[in-house]
Coordinates of C-alpha atoms and ligand atoms in Angstrom, one line a residue:
X1500 CA 29.8 4.0 -7.4
X1501 CA 26.7 4.0 -9.6
X1502 CA 24.0 1.6 -8.6
X1503 CA 20.8 0.8 -10.6
X1504 CA 18.0 -1.1 -9.0
X1505 CA 15.2 -2.6 -11.2
X1506 CA 11.9 -2.8 -9.2
X1507 CA 10.4 -0.6 -6.5
X1508 CA 8.8 -3.5 -4.6
X1509 CA 9.7 -4.2 -1.0
X1510 CA 13.1 -5.7 -2.0
X1511 CA 14.2 -2.9 -4.3
X1512 CA 13.2 -0.1 -1.9
X1513 CA 14.7 -1.8 1.1
X1514 CA 17.9 -2.3 -0.9
X1515 CA 17.9 1.4 -1.9
X1516 CA 17.6 2.5 1.8
X1517 CA 20.2 0.0 2.9
X1518 CA 22.7 1.2 0.3
X1519 CA 22.1 4.8 1.2
X1520 CA 22.5 3.9 4.9
X1521 CA 25.8 2.2 4.0
X1522 CA 27.1 5.5 2.4
X1523 CA 26.2 5.1 -1.3
X1524 CA 24.7 8.1 -3.0
X1525 CA 24.3 7.4 -6.7
X1526 CA 21.3 5.1 -6.7
X1527 CA 18.4 5.0 -9.1
X1528 CA 15.4 2.7 -8.9
X1529 CA 13.5 1.9 -12.2
X1530 CA 10.0 0.7 -11.6
X1531 CA 7.7 -0.7 -14.3
X1532 CA 4.4 0.6 -13.1
X1533 CA 3.4 4.2 -13.7
X1534 CA 2.0 4.7 -10.2
X1535 CA 2.8 2.9 -7.0
X1536 CA -0.6 1.9 -5.5
X1537 CA -1.2 0.1 -2.1
X1538 CA -1.7 -3.3 -3.7
X1539 CA -1.9 -6.6 -2.0
X1540 CA -3.1 -7.5 1.4
X1541 CA -1.4 -8.4 4.6
X1542 CA 2.2 -9.6 5.1
X1543 CA 4.3 -10.4 8.1
X1544 CA 7.6 -8.8 8.9
X1545 CA 9.4 -11.3 11.1
X1546 CA 11.8 -10.1 13.8
X1547 CA 14.9 -10.6 11.6
X1548 CA 13.4 -8.1 9.1
X1549 CA 12.2 -5.7 11.8
X1550 CA 15.7 -5.7 13.1
X1551 CA 17.0 -4.5 9.7
X1552 CA 14.2 -1.9 9.5
X1553 CA 15.0 -0.7 13.0
X1554 CA 18.7 -0.3 12.1
X1555 CA 17.6 1.7 9.1
X1556 CA 15.8 4.1 11.5
X1557 CA 12.3 3.0 10.5
X1558 CA 11.1 1.2 13.6
X1559 CA 8.5 3.8 14.6
X1560 CA 7.1 4.4 11.2
X1561 CA 6.7 0.7 10.5
X1562 CA 5.3 0.1 13.9
X1563 CA 2.7 2.8 13.3
X1564 CA 1.2 0.8 10.4
X1565 CA 1.5 -2.6 11.9
X1566 CA 0.2 -4.9 14.7
X1567 CA 2.6 -7.1 16.7
X1568 CA 1.0 -10.6 16.9
X1569 CA 1.3 -12.0 20.4
X1570 CA 1.1 -15.7 19.4
X1571 CA 1.0 -18.0 16.4
X1572 CA -1.4 -20.9 16.9
X1573 CA -2.0 -23.9 14.7
X1574 CA -5.3 -25.9 14.7
X1575 CA -6.7 -28.8 12.7
X1576 CA -9.7 -28.4 10.4
X1577 CA -12.0 -28.9 13.4
X1578 CA -10.5 -26.0 15.3
X1579 CA -8.6 -28.3 17.8
X1580 CA -5.3 -26.8 19.0
X1581 CA -2.0 -28.4 17.7
X1582 CA 0.8 -25.9 18.6
X1583 CA 1.0 -22.4 19.9
X1584 CA 4.0 -20.2 20.4
X1585 CA 4.6 -16.6 21.5
X1586 CA 5.9 -14.3 18.8
X1587 CA 8.2 -11.3 18.6
X1588 CA 9.1 -9.6 21.9
X1589 CA 6.9 -12.1 23.8
X1590 CA 9.1 -14.9 22.4
X1591 CA 12.4 -13.2 23.6
X1592 CA 13.4 -11.4 20.5
X1593 CA 14.8 -7.9 20.8
X1594 CA 12.6 -6.9 17.9
X1595 CA 8.8 -7.4 17.4
X1596 CA 7.1 -9.3 14.6
X1597 CA 4.7 -6.9 12.7
X1598 CA 1.7 -7.7 10.6
X1599 CA 1.3 -4.9 8.0
X1600 CA -0.6 -4.2 4.8
X1601 CA 1.8 -4.9 2.0
X1602 CA 0.8 -1.9 -0.1
X1603 CA 0.9 0.6 2.8
X1604 CA 4.4 -0.7 3.8
X1605 CA 5.6 -0.5 0.2
X1606 CA 4.4 3.2 0.0
X1607 CA 6.1 3.9 3.3
X1608 CA 9.4 2.6 2.0
X1609 CA 8.9 4.6 -1.3
X1610 CA 8.3 7.9 0.7
X1611 CA 11.4 7.2 2.8
X1612 CA 13.5 6.6 -0.4
X1613 CA 12.3 9.9 -1.8
X1614 CA 12.9 11.7 1.4
X1615 CA 16.4 10.3 2.0
X1616 CA 17.8 9.8 -1.5
X1617 CA 15.9 12.5 -3.4
X1618 CA 12.6 12.8 -5.2
X1619 CA 14.0 11.7 -8.6
X1620 CA 15.4 8.4 -7.2
X1621 CA 12.4 6.3 -8.2
X1622 CA 11.7 6.5 -11.9
X1623 CA 8.2 5.2 -12.5
X1624 CA 6.9 3.8 -15.8
X1625 CA 10.5 2.5 -16.5
X1626 CA 10.8 -1.2 -17.2
X1627 CA 14.1 -3.1 -17.2
X1628 CA 14.3 -4.8 -20.6
X1629 CA 17.6 -6.4 -20.0
X1630 CA 21.2 -5.9 -19.1
X1631 CA 23.9 -5.5 -21.8
X1632 CA 27.2 -7.1 -21.0
X1633 CA 25.5 -9.1 -18.3
X1634 CA 28.5 -11.2 -17.6
X1635 CA 31.0 -8.3 -17.4
X1636 CA 32.2 -5.8 -14.9
X1637 CA 30.5 -3.0 -16.9
X1638 CA 26.8 -3.8 -16.9
X1639 CA 24.4 -1.5 -18.9
X1640 CA 20.7 -1.5 -17.9
X1641 CA 18.4 -1.3 -20.9
X1642 CA 15.2 0.4 -19.8
X1643 CA 12.0 1.2 -21.6
X1644 CA 10.2 4.3 -20.2
X1645 CA 7.5 6.9 -21.0
X1646 CA 8.6 10.5 -21.1
X1647 CA 5.6 11.5 -19.0
X1648 CA 6.8 9.4 -16.1
X1649 CA 10.6 9.5 -16.4
X1650 CA 11.3 13.1 -17.1
X1651 CA 14.6 12.6 -18.9
X1652 CA 13.4 10.0 -21.4
X1653 CA 12.5 10.9 -25.0
X1654 CA 9.6 9.1 -26.5
X1655 CA 9.9 7.4 -29.9
X1656 CA 8.1 9.3 -32.8
X1657 CA 5.1 6.9 -32.6
X1658 CA 4.4 7.7 -28.9
X1659 CA 5.7 4.3 -27.7
X1660 CA 8.2 4.3 -24.8
X1661 CA 11.7 4.7 -25.9
X1662 CA 14.5 2.4 -24.7
X1663 CA 17.5 4.0 -23.1
X1664 CA 20.7 2.7 -21.6
X1665 CA 22.2 3.3 -18.2
X1666 CA 25.8 2.2 -17.5
X1667 CA 26.4 1.3 -13.9
X1668 CA 28.9 -0.4 -11.6
X1669 CA 26.1 -2.6 -10.1
X1670 CA 22.7 -3.5 -11.5
X1671 CA 20.4 -5.1 -9.0
X1672 CA 17.5 -7.2 -10.3
X1673 CA 14.7 -6.6 -7.7
X1674 CA 12.0 -7.1 -10.3
X1675 CA 10.0 -9.9 -8.6
X1676 CA 8.8 -13.4 -9.6
X1677 CA 8.7 -12.5 -13.3
X1678 CA 12.2 -10.9 -13.3
X1679 CA 13.5 -9.7 -16.6
X1680 CA 17.1 -10.1 -15.4
X1681 CA 16.5 -13.6 -14.3
X1682 CA 14.8 -14.5 -17.6
X1683 CA 17.8 -13.1 -19.4
X1684 CA 20.3 -15.1 -17.3
X1685 CA 18.1 -18.3 -17.5
X1686 CA 16.3 -18.1 -20.9
X1687 CA 15.1 -21.7 -20.7
X1688 CA 13.6 -21.5 -17.2
X1689 CA 10.0 -20.8 -18.1
X1690 CA 7.3 -19.5 -15.7
X1691 CA 6.9 -20.0 -12.0
X1692 CA 6.3 -23.5 -10.6
X1693 CA 2.8 -24.2 -9.4
X1694 CA 2.0 -26.8 -6.6
X1695 CA -1.7 -27.1 -7.5
X1696 CA -3.0 -25.1 -4.6
X1697 CA -5.0 -21.9 -4.9
X1698 CA -4.8 -19.1 -2.4
X1699 CA -7.6 -16.6 -1.7
X1700 CA -6.5 -13.5 0.1
X1701 CA -8.6 -10.8 1.6
X1702 CA -9.3 -8.5 4.5
X1703 CA -12.5 -8.3 6.5
X1704 CA -13.8 -6.5 9.6
X1705 CA -15.2 -9.1 12.0
X1706 CA -15.7 -9.6 15.7
X1707 CA -12.4 -9.8 17.6
X1708 CA -11.3 -13.4 18.3
X1709 CA -9.0 -14.9 20.9
X1710 CA -6.9 -12.1 22.4
X1711 CA -7.2 -9.9 19.3
X1712 CA -3.5 -10.3 18.4
X1713 CA -3.2 -14.0 17.6
X1714 CA -2.2 -15.2 14.2
X1715 CA -4.0 -18.5 13.5
X1716 CA -3.6 -21.3 11.0
X1717 CA -6.2 -24.1 10.7
X1718 CA -6.3 -27.1 8.5
X1719 CA -3.7 -29.2 6.7
X1720 CA -1.9 -29.6 3.4
X1721 CA -5.1 -29.9 1.3
X1722 CA -7.2 -27.1 2.8
X1723 CA -6.2 -24.3 5.2
X1724 CA -7.3 -21.0 6.7
X1725 CA -4.9 -18.4 8.0
X1726 CA -5.8 -15.1 9.7
X1727 CA -4.2 -12.3 11.6
X1728 CA -5.3 -8.8 12.8
X1729 CA -4.2 -5.8 10.8
X1730 CA -5.3 -3.3 13.5
X1731 CA -4.4 -3.2 17.2
X1732 CA -7.1 -4.5 19.6
X1733 CA -9.1 -1.7 21.1
X1734 CA -9.0 0.6 18.1
X1735 CA -12.6 -0.3 17.5
X1736 CA -14.1 -2.1 20.5
X1737 CA -15.2 -5.6 19.8
X1738 CA -14.2 -5.6 16.1
X1739 CA -11.0 -6.1 14.2
X1740 CA -9.7 -5.9 10.7
X1741 CA -8.3 -9.2 9.7
X1742 CA -6.1 -10.4 6.9
X1743 CA -7.0 -13.9 5.8
X1744 CA -5.7 -16.5 3.4
X1745 CA -8.0 -19.4 2.5
X1746 CA -6.2 -22.2 0.6
X1747 CA -7.4 -25.3 -1.2
X1748 CA -6.1 -27.8 -3.9
X1749 CA -7.5 -26.6 -7.2
X1750 CA -9.7 -28.6 -9.5
X1751 CA -8.2 -29.8 -12.8
X1752 CA -7.8 -27.3 -15.6
X1753 CA -7.5 -24.1 -13.5
X1754 CA -5.6 -21.4 -15.3
X1755 CA -2.3 -20.8 -13.4
X1756 CA -1.0 -17.3 -13.4
X1757 CA 0.9 -15.4 -10.8
X1758 CA -1.4 -12.3 -10.9
X1759 CA -2.0 -10.7 -7.5
X1760 CA -4.9 -8.6 -8.6
X1761 CA -7.4 -11.1 -9.9
X1762 CA -10.6 -10.5 -7.8
X1763 CA -13.2 -13.3 -7.3
X1764 CA -16.6 -13.8 -5.6
X1765 CA -16.7 -14.9 -1.9
X1766 CA -19.7 -17.3 -2.3
X1767 CA -17.9 -20.4 -3.7
X1768 CA -15.0 -20.0 -1.2
X1769 CA -17.4 -19.6 1.7
X1770 CA -19.1 -22.9 0.7
X1771 CA -15.7 -24.7 0.7
X1772 CA -15.3 -23.7 4.3
X1773 CA -18.9 -24.2 5.3
X1774 CA -18.0 -26.6 8.1
X1775 CA -15.3 -24.5 9.6
X1776 CA -17.3 -22.6 12.3
X1777 CA -15.2 -23.0 15.4
X1778 CA -16.3 -21.8 18.8
X1779 CA -13.4 -19.3 18.7
X1780 CA -13.7 -18.1 15.0
X1781 CA -16.4 -18.4 12.4
X1782 CA -14.4 -18.9 9.2
X1783 CA -17.3 -18.8 6.7
X1784 CA -18.5 -15.6 8.3
X1785 CA -15.0 -14.0 7.8
X1786 CA -14.9 -15.0 4.2
X1787 CA -18.4 -13.6 3.7
X1788 CA -17.4 -10.3 5.2
X1789 CA -14.4 -9.8 2.9
X1790 CA -13.9 -6.4 1.3
X1791 CA -12.4 -8.1 -1.8
X1792 CA -10.9 -11.5 -2.4
X1793 CA -7.8 -11.9 -4.6
X1794 CA -7.1 -15.3 -6.1
X1795 CA -3.6 -16.4 -6.6
X1796 CA -1.9 -19.8 -7.4
X1797 CA 0.6 -21.0 -4.9
X1798 CA 3.8 -20.6 -7.1
X1799 CA 7.5 -20.4 -6.4
X1800 CA 10.7 -20.7 -8.4
X1801 CA 13.3 -23.4 -8.3
X1802 CA 16.6 -22.5 -6.5
X1803 CA 19.2 -21.1 -8.9
X1804 CA 22.9 -22.2 -9.1
X1805 CA 24.0 -18.6 -9.6
X1806 CA 22.6 -15.1 -8.8
X1807 CA 25.5 -12.9 -9.8
X1808 CA 26.7 -12.2 -13.3
X1809 CA 29.6 -9.8 -13.5
X1810 CA 28.4 -6.6 -11.9
X1811 CA 24.7 -7.7 -11.8
X1812 CA 22.9 -9.7 -9.2
X1813 CA 19.4 -10.7 -8.1
X1814 CA 17.6 -10.1 -4.8
X1815 CA 14.1 -10.8 -3.3
X1816 CA 11.6 -12.8 -5.3
X1817 CA 13.7 -12.4 -8.5
X1818 CA 16.3 -14.5 -6.8
X1819 CA 14.2 -16.9 -4.6
X1820 CA 10.4 -16.5 -4.9
X1821 CA 9.0 -18.9 -2.3
X1822 CA 5.6 -20.0 -1.0
X1823 CA 4.1 -17.9 1.8
X1824 CA 4.4 -20.8 4.3
X1825 CA 6.4 -19.3 7.1
X1826 CA 5.6 -15.7 6.1
X1827 CA 9.1 -15.0 5.0
X1828 CA 9.1 -13.6 1.4
X1829 CA 9.2 -9.9 2.3
X1830 CA 11.5 -10.5 5.2
X1831 CA 14.1 -12.3 3.1
X1832 CA 14.0 -9.6 0.5
X1833 CA 14.8 -7.0 3.1
X1834 CA 17.7 -9.1 4.5
X1835 CA 19.1 -9.5 0.9
X1836 CA 19.3 -5.7 0.4
X1837 CA 21.0 -5.2 3.8
X1838 CA 23.5 -8.0 3.2
X1839 CA 24.3 -6.7 -0.3
X1840 CA 24.8 -3.1 1.0
X1841 CA 27.0 -4.4 3.9
X1842 CA 29.4 -6.3 1.6
X1843 CA 29.5 -3.5 -1.0
X1844 CA 30.4 -1.0 1.7
X1845 CA 33.1 -3.2 3.2
X1846 CA 34.7 -3.9 -0.2
X1847 CA 34.1 -0.6 -1.9
X1848 CA 34.8 2.2 0.5
X1849 CA 38.1 4.1 0.3
X1850 CA 39.3 6.8 -2.1
X1851 CA 41.1 4.4 -4.5
X1852 CA 38.0 2.4 -5.1
X1853 CA 35.8 5.4 -5.7
X1854 CA 38.0 6.9 -8.5
X1855 CA 39.6 3.9 -10.2
X1856 CA 37.3 1.9 -12.4
X1857 CA 39.3 -1.3 -12.2
X1858 CA 39.5 -1.1 -8.4
X1859 CA 35.8 -0.5 -8.3
X1860 CA 35.1 -3.5 -10.5
X1861 CA 37.2 -5.8 -8.3
X1862 CA 35.5 -4.5 -5.2
X1863 CA 32.0 -5.1 -6.8
X1864 CA 33.1 -8.7 -7.7
X1865 CA 34.2 -9.5 -4.2
X1866 CA 31.1 -7.9 -2.6
X1867 CA 28.6 -9.6 -4.9
X1868 CA 30.4 -13.0 -4.3
X1869 CA 30.2 -12.5 -0.6
X1870 CA 26.5 -11.5 -0.8
X1871 CA 25.7 -14.5 -2.8
X1872 CA 27.7 -16.8 -0.5
X1873 CA 25.8 -15.5 2.5
X1874 CA 22.3 -15.5 1.0
X1875 CA 21.9 -18.1 -1.8
X1876 CA 22.5 -21.3 0.3
X1877 CA 20.3 -20.0 3.1
X1878 CA 17.4 -19.0 0.9
X1879 CA 17.7 -22.3 -1.1
X1880 CA 17.3 -24.3 2.2
X1881 CA 14.4 -22.1 3.2
X1882 CA 12.8 -22.6 -0.3
X1883 CA 13.1 -26.3 0.2
X1884 CA 11.5 -26.1 3.7
X1885 CA 8.6 -24.1 2.4
X1886 CA 8.0 -26.8 -0.2
X1887 CA 7.9 -29.3 2.8
X1888 CA 5.3 -26.9 4.4
X1889 CA 7.8 -25.1 6.6
X1890 CA 6.6 -24.8 10.2
X1891 CA 3.1 -25.6 9.0
X1892 CA 4.2 -29.3 8.7
X1893 CA 2.7 -29.8 12.2
X1894 CA -0.8 -29.4 10.7
X1895 CA -0.1 -32.0 8.0
X1896 CA 1.3 -34.4 10.6
X1897 CA -1.8 -34.0 12.8
X1898 CA -4.0 -34.7 9.8
X1899 CA -1.9 -37.7 8.7
X1900 CA -2.0 -39.2 12.1
X1901 CA -5.5 -38.2 13.2
X1902 CA -7.6 -37.2 10.2
X1903 CA -10.8 -37.2 12.3
X1904 CA -9.3 -35.1 15.1
X1905 CA -7.9 -35.9 18.6
X1906 CA -8.6 -35.4 22.3
X1907 CA -5.0 -34.2 23.1
X1908 CA -2.4 -33.4 20.4
X1909 CA 0.3 -35.0 22.5
X1910 CA -1.3 -38.4 21.9
X1911 CA -0.7 -37.8 18.2
X1912 CA 2.6 -35.7 18.0
X1913 CA 5.0 -35.7 21.0
X1914 CA 5.8 -32.3 22.4
X1915 CA 9.5 -32.6 21.5
X1916 CA 8.7 -33.3 17.8
X1917 CA 6.5 -30.2 17.7
X1918 CA 9.2 -28.1 19.3
X1919 CA 11.9 -29.4 16.9
X1920 CA 9.8 -28.5 13.8
X1921 CA 9.3 -24.9 15.1
X1922 CA 13.0 -24.5 16.1
X1923 CA 14.4 -26.1 12.9
X1924 CA 12.5 -23.6 10.7
X1925 CA 13.6 -20.6 12.7
X1926 CA 17.3 -21.7 12.7
X1927 CA 17.2 -22.1 8.9
X1928 CA 15.3 -18.8 8.3
X1929 CA 17.8 -17.0 10.5
X1930 CA 15.4 -16.0 13.2
X1931 CA 16.1 -18.3 16.1
X1932 CA 15.9 -15.8 19.0
X1933 CA 19.4 -16.5 20.4
X1934 CA 21.1 -16.4 17.0
X1935 CA 19.3 -13.2 15.9
X1936 CA 19.7 -11.4 19.1
X1937 CA 23.5 -12.0 19.2
X1938 CA 24.4 -11.6 15.5
X1939 CA 26.5 -8.6 14.6
X1940 CA 24.7 -5.7 12.8
X1941 CA 24.6 -5.5 9.0
X1942 CA 25.2 -1.7 9.2
X1943 CA 28.8 -1.4 8.0
X1944 CA 31.3 0.2 10.4
X1945 CA 32.1 2.8 7.7
X1946 CA 28.4 3.9 7.5
X1947 CA 28.0 7.7 8.0
X1948 CA 26.0 8.8 11.0
X1949 CA 22.3 8.4 10.7
X1950 CA 20.6 11.7 9.5
X1951 CA 17.3 12.7 11.0
Ligands
FAD291 C1 1.2 -6.2 -6.6 C2 1.7 -7.1 -5.7 C3 0.9 -7.6 -4.6 C4 1.5 -8.5 -3.7 N1 0.7 -8.9 -2.6 C5 1.2 -9.7 -1.7 C6 0.4 -10.1 -0.6 O1 -0.8 -9.6 -0.4 N2 0.9 -10.9 0.3 C7 2.2 -11.4 0.2 O2 2.7 -12.2 1.0 N3 3.0 -11.1 -0.9 C8 2.5 -10.3 -1.8 N4 3.3 -9.9 -2.9 C9 4.6 -10.5 -3.0 C10 5.5 -9.9 -1.9 O3 5.5 -8.5 -2.0 C11 6.9 -10.3 -2.3 O4 7.0 -11.7 -2.2 C12 8.0 -9.8 -1.3 O5 7.7 -8.6 -0.8 C13 9.4 -9.7 -2.0 O6 9.4 -8.5 -2.8 P1 10.2 -8.2 -4.1 O7 10.5 -6.7 -4.0 O8 11.3 -9.1 -4.3 O9 9.1 -8.5 -5.2 P2 7.8 -7.7 -5.6 O10 7.1 -7.3 -4.4 O11 7.1 -8.6 -6.6 O12 8.3 -6.4 -6.3 C14 8.9 -6.4 -7.6 C15 8.7 -5.0 -8.2 O13 9.4 -4.9 -9.5 C16 8.5 -4.3 -10.4 N5 8.9 -4.9 -11.7 C17 8.6 -6.1 -12.3 N6 9.2 -6.2 -13.4 C18 10.0 -5.1 -13.6 C19 10.9 -4.7 -14.7 N7 11.2 -5.5 -15.7 N8 11.5 -3.5 -14.6 C20 11.2 -2.7 -13.5 N9 10.4 -3.0 -12.5 C21 9.8 -4.3 -12.6 C22 7.1 -4.7 -10.0 O14 6.2 -3.8 -10.5 C23 7.2 -4.6 -8.5 O15 7.0 -3.3 -8.0 C24 2.8 -9.0 -3.8 C25 3.6 -8.6 -4.9 C26 3.1 -7.6 -5.8 C27 3.9 -7.2 -7.0

């Protein structure tokens, strides 16, 4: 079975590793950029994603670049506590939550793809232009690539990248929020949808706060500050490297793009948070200490009625880009790849399927339908919850009911209501501890033994 993946982001690379684990061998990943660099700042891998990485044999490597947060604590804009819950192993999961640097994690996955699947698996400088015969069982990926980066591609006489075609049984669009495959399937959709908030993301080395492993969120739906450590406490006594996200409704007329690499000055952002010096964290001081601050509009995409077209389907942000509320984007992309590989292996193993084109096409159709049935409704619900602020709704409720602060949060929001908001999100996102701990593995029974 020949599988083409467009995009070597977290979703595409995790899909390649999942398909390989499930027994597939003819997998090529085409990536638009000419060099993979450690871009972005921190992301969280929630226990449901760490489970999949563990079952892919990556637990130790990922743990070596991550920090398991002990708690997630919500505060209002005066630093008063609203809700706090243990995370990962401390919350009863069999797998930890890990805060990692997005770029380091992406490079780790890329190295592992090259080690397991072969050094030519990821073809850099190769952009998916579109898929010929998108609605059929015989998709053909149309790719534009530079000879310098994709050894086998000839350049056009004028030095421009030449387009070439790759016929495959399955083409997976893992090409992110600006997906070419999605645009082809939905030509009238337009760009990402912006909710009017601006995010500023950065990392900073600052004095350790709380227990050195707590992820905090302070504020409300209009203005918010989130931070979590990216190094384990004790690595540098008294200091920690934090990832932070400052968020605020944008003034009129701001240019909305979804560019992750747009650096801005700290000064104006520090001033927006000037009053946010809590006795447990000095927010303006964190912003002032940032190595670099990236500005990004809070954008997502509307839920789609269909992801699969013949032998082609979408995963990750290409399928369901969502706001970072709930820290679920990368985790959901990883689960997509594992689910797709699981169904493909269940439908497409066996000698008849491997040699007969018609049997293969039937197996792909059934597998992609099962993948979409598992993942599309779940991610659509999650997308809707992130638009309602996800678990961060507790911060907005506290603000709506007590904008000037409170003596005790339970005078404002009953404990049961707080608990139900936290539990409801976890159930929808597929990481309620009981459900996750008991769910069967997504490694197919037919998977070959794990190599070293
Ligand atoms: C540079 C960058 C920085 C980011 N930083 C953060 C961050 O700091 N925090 C955070 O929470 N999230 C960040 N994200 C988003 C986060 O990584 C995703 O939400 C999540 O990991 C889902 O990943 P994905 O693989 O579906 O999409 P992405 O991570 O967006 O990966 C898509 C990949 O496809 C490639 N691509 C795009 N178009 C094509 C094409 N036509 N043909 C071939 N390849 C193509 C892209 O170059 C990219 O490598 C970032 C994304 C990017 C691309």
